[in-house]
Amino acid sequence: MKTQATYQIQTAYEVQGALRSKRWTVRSWAIAHGYHPRTVLHCIERFAPEKEISPKRKLAKKIMHDLSETLGVDLAGCKDE
């Protein structure tokens, strides 16, 4: 079942919804990946694709990269460089 192929994720709400479709909450995903839930939520809100802001700091880049891998989409231009 691939729900992400039908639309592109743009907003923070869509990122959270995509996590939900994979049976994750932001909190459960953060804890499972070793991050603080508020830090992950901040990154989602700050670096959602609609904001057109790329993360600069190492932790934010790592979080967005891991989210991208989980969801199967590129979030905030986090392609491997």
Backbone as JSON, one array per atom type, in Angstrom:
{
  "sequence": "MKTQATYQIQTAYEVQGALRSKRWTVRSWAIAHGYHPRTVLHCIERFAPEKEISPKRKLAKKIMHDLSETLGVDLAGCKDE",
  "N": [[0.84, -1.18, 0.0], [0.88, 2.0, -1.1], [0.65, 5.13, -0.21], [1.9, 7.55, -0.42], [2.73, 8.03, -3.0], [0.74, 9.23, -4.41], [0.5, 11.97, -3.9], [2.35, 15.0, -3.28], [4.3, 15.86, -0.49], [3.98, 18.82, 1.28], [3.34, 20.6, 3.45], [3.73, 21.04, 7.06], [1.69, 19.72, 8.38], [1.02, 17.8, 6.5], [3.35, 16.27, 6.53], [3.2, 15.2, 9.11], [0.81, 13.8, 8.79], [1.6, 11.95, 6.86], [3.42, 10.47, 8.35], [1.61, 9.39, 10.17], [0.15, 7.75, 8.43], [1.92, 5.75, 8.11], [1.78, 4.55, 10.49], [3.02, 5.9, 12.63], [3.49, 8.28, 15.25], [4.58, 11.66, 15.7], [5.97, 11.77, 18.08], [6.42, 9.0, 18.74], [7.97, 8.22, 16.55], [10.19, 9.91, 16.83], [11.3, 9.09, 19.33], [11.88, 6.4, 18.75], [13.91, 6.76, 16.91], [15.86, 7.97, 18.33], [15.7, 10.71, 18.95], [14.71, 13.83, 20.51], [11.3, 14.42, 21.03], [10.2, 17.08, 20.8], [12.19, 18.42, 19.42], [12.13, 17.15, 16.94], [9.51, 17.82, 16.13], [9.8, 20.6, 15.97], [11.66, 20.75, 13.84], [10.12, 19.65, 11.76], [8.09, 21.59, 11.54], [9.6, 23.89, 10.98], [11.16, 23.27, 8.71], [9.51, 22.27, 6.71], [8.66, 21.46, 3.33], [7.13, 23.56, 2.08], [8.02, 25.86, 3.31], [10.45, 26.42, 2.21], [13.04, 26.43, 3.29], [16.18, 25.25, 4.03], [17.66, 22.92, 6.28], [20.44, 23.84, 8.3], [22.07, 23.11, 10.42], [23.75, 20.27, 11.85], [22.24, 18.33, 13.36], [19.56, 18.96, 12.69], [19.64, 18.52, 9.92], [20.13, 15.76, 9.93], [17.82, 14.76, 11.18], [15.82, 15.54, 9.31], [16.72, 14.13, 7.11], [16.45, 11.48, 8.01], [13.67, 11.43, 8.39], [12.91, 11.79, 5.74], [13.8, 9.38, 4.63], [12.17, 7.57, 6.01], [9.62, 8.32, 5.1], [9.89, 8.18, 2.39], [10.17, 10.31, 0.65], [11.68, 13.4, -0.51], [12.46, 15.74, 1.82], [12.68, 19.15, 2.32], [14.93, 19.45, 0.64], [16.9, 17.49, 1.24], [18.6, 15.71, -0.05], [21.14, 13.24, -0.55], [24.3, 14.56, -0.68]],
  "CA": [[0.0, 0.0, 0.0], [1.7, 3.19, -1.21], [-0.21, 6.31, -0.22], [2.69, 8.74, -0.68], [2.97, 8.22, -4.42], [-0.37, 9.95, -5.01], [0.63, 13.4, -3.74], [3.64, 15.45, -2.78], [4.22, 16.44, 0.84], [4.4, 20.22, 1.28], [3.17, 21.29, 4.72], [4.05, 20.3, 8.28], [0.56, 18.83, 8.64], [1.13, 16.67, 5.57], [4.44, 15.42, 7.04], [2.63, 14.47, 10.24], [-0.16, 12.87, 8.24], [2.33, 10.86, 6.2], [3.9, 9.62, 9.44], [0.43, 8.65, 10.66], [-0.21, 6.7, 7.47], [2.87, 4.66, 8.34], [1.54, 4.13, 11.87], [3.9, 6.6, 13.56], [3.22, 9.66, 15.67], [5.87, 12.36, 15.74], [6.63, 11.36, 19.32], [6.91, 7.62, 18.66], [9.05, 8.18, 15.56], [11.35, 10.58, 17.41], [11.88, 8.23, 20.36], [12.42, 5.21, 18.09], [15.11, 7.12, 16.17], [16.82, 8.56, 19.25], [15.59, 12.16, 19.0], [13.72, 14.4, 21.42], [10.09, 14.71, 20.23], [10.02, 18.51, 20.5], [13.17, 18.78, 18.4], [11.6, 16.66, 15.67], [8.36, 18.64, 15.79], [10.33, 21.9, 15.55], [12.23, 20.58, 12.5], [9.02, 19.47, 10.8], [7.42, 22.87, 11.36], [10.54, 24.87, 10.44], [11.75, 22.9, 7.43], [8.55, 21.67, 5.77], [8.98, 21.95, 1.98], [6.48, 24.82, 1.73], [8.78, 26.97, 3.9], [11.6, 26.62, 1.34], [14.22, 26.66, 4.12], [16.93, 24.01, 4.23], [18.35, 22.88, 7.57], [21.87, 24.13, 8.24], [22.77, 22.42, 11.5], [23.93, 18.83, 11.66], [21.12, 17.57, 13.93], [18.36, 19.21, 11.87], [19.84, 17.8, 8.66], [20.0, 14.33, 10.2], [16.39, 14.49, 11.43], [15.08, 15.65, 8.06], [17.16, 13.02, 6.27], [15.81, 10.27, 8.52], [12.25, 11.54, 8.05], [12.81, 11.57, 4.29], [13.94, 7.94, 4.39], [10.98, 6.91, 6.54], [8.44, 8.64, 4.3], [10.15, 7.91, 0.98], [10.14, 11.55, -0.12], [12.72, 14.33, -0.13], [11.94, 16.87, 2.58], [13.56, 20.32, 2.46], [16.17, 19.33, -0.13], [17.86, 16.72, 2.02], [19.2, 14.65, -0.86], [22.54, 12.98, -0.24], [25.15, 15.4, -1.52]],
  "C": [[0.88, 1.24, 0.0], [0.79, 4.4, -1.31], [0.57, 7.55, -0.6], [2.9, 9.01, -2.15], [1.88, 9.08, -5.07], [-0.27, 11.46, -4.85], [1.99, 13.74, -3.15], [3.45, 16.15, -1.43], [4.77, 17.86, 0.8], [4.38, 20.86, 2.66], [3.58, 20.41, 5.9], [2.93, 19.32, 8.61], [0.61, 17.6, 7.73], [2.26, 15.72, 5.99], [3.91, 14.57, 8.19], [1.62, 13.44, 9.77], [0.5, 11.68, 7.55], [2.93, 9.92, 7.24], [2.76, 8.77, 9.98], [0.05, 7.51, 9.73], [0.75, 5.51, 7.56], [2.85, 4.18, 9.78], [2.55, 4.68, 12.88], [3.21, 7.88, 14.02], [4.57, 10.35, 15.64], [6.65, 11.9, 16.96], [7.21, 9.95, 19.21], [8.07, 7.5, 17.67], [10.33, 8.78, 16.15], [12.05, 9.67, 18.42], [12.54, 7.0, 19.73], [13.73, 5.51, 17.35], [16.12, 7.88, 17.03], [16.82, 10.08, 19.33], [14.59, 12.58, 20.07], [12.49, 14.79, 20.59], [9.9, 16.18, 19.89], [11.0, 18.98, 19.43], [12.68, 18.35, 17.03], [10.41, 17.51, 15.23], [8.81, 20.02, 15.31], [10.9, 21.81, 14.13], [11.14, 20.43, 11.45], [8.36, 20.81, 10.51], [8.32, 23.89, 10.66], [10.97, 24.55, 9.02], [10.81, 22.14, 6.5], [8.82, 22.25, 4.38], [8.34, 23.28, 1.6], [7.23, 26.04, 2.27], [10.0, 27.34, 3.05], [12.85, 27.03, 2.12], [14.89, 25.31, 4.32], [17.62, 24.05, 5.59], [19.84, 23.1, 7.38], [22.66, 23.32, 9.27], [22.72, 20.91, 11.32], [22.74, 18.02, 12.16], [19.86, 17.74, 13.09], [18.47, 18.49, 10.53], [19.62, 16.31, 8.84], [18.53, 13.96, 10.41], [15.61, 14.52, 10.12], [15.47, 14.53, 7.09], [16.47, 11.73, 6.7], [14.3, 10.27, 8.24], [12.03, 11.26, 6.56], [12.89, 10.09, 3.97], [12.7, 7.19, 4.86], [9.78, 7.1, 5.61], [8.65, 8.37, 2.81], [10.04, 9.11, 0.09], [11.28, 12.45, 0.34], [12.09, 15.53, 0.57], [13.01, 17.95, 2.7], [14.9, 20.14, 1.78], [17.26, 18.57, 0.58], [18.45, 15.55, 1.24], [20.65, 14.45, -0.44], [23.41, 13.74, -1.23], [26.49, 14.76, -1.74]]
}
